[in-house]
Coordinates of C-alpha atoms in Angstrom, one line a residue:
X230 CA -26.2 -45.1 25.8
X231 CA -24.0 -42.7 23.7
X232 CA -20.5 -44.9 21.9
X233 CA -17.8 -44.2 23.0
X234 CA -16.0 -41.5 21.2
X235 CA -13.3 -42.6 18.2
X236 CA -10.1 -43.5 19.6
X237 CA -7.8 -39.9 18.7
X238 CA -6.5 -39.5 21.8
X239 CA -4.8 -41.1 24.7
X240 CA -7.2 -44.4 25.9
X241 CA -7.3 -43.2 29.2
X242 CA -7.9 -39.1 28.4
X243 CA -10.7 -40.2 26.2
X244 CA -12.4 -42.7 29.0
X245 CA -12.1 -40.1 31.9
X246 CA -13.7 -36.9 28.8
X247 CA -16.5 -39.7 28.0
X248 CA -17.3 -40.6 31.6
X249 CA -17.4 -37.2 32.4
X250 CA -19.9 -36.3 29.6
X251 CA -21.8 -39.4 30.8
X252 CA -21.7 -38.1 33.9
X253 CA -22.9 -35.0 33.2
X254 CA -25.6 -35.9 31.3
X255 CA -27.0 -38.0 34.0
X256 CA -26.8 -35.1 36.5
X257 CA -28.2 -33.0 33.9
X258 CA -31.2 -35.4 33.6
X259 CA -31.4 -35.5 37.2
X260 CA -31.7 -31.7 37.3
X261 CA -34.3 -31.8 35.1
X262 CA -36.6 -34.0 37.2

């Protein structure tokens, strides 16, 4: 699991950009297999 990124922005823009990179790594994965 990747740490979250360092709190620059908004709380909530940086939890929706960081789920949506972990999300995209997991369908990435997924693609992959």
């Amino acid at each position: 699991m990747d740490s979250p990124p360092p709190l620059v922005l908004c709380r909530e823009e940086v939890d929706e950009q960081w789920i949506s990179g972990v999300l995209k790594k997991k369908n990435n994965k997924n693609n992959e297999i």
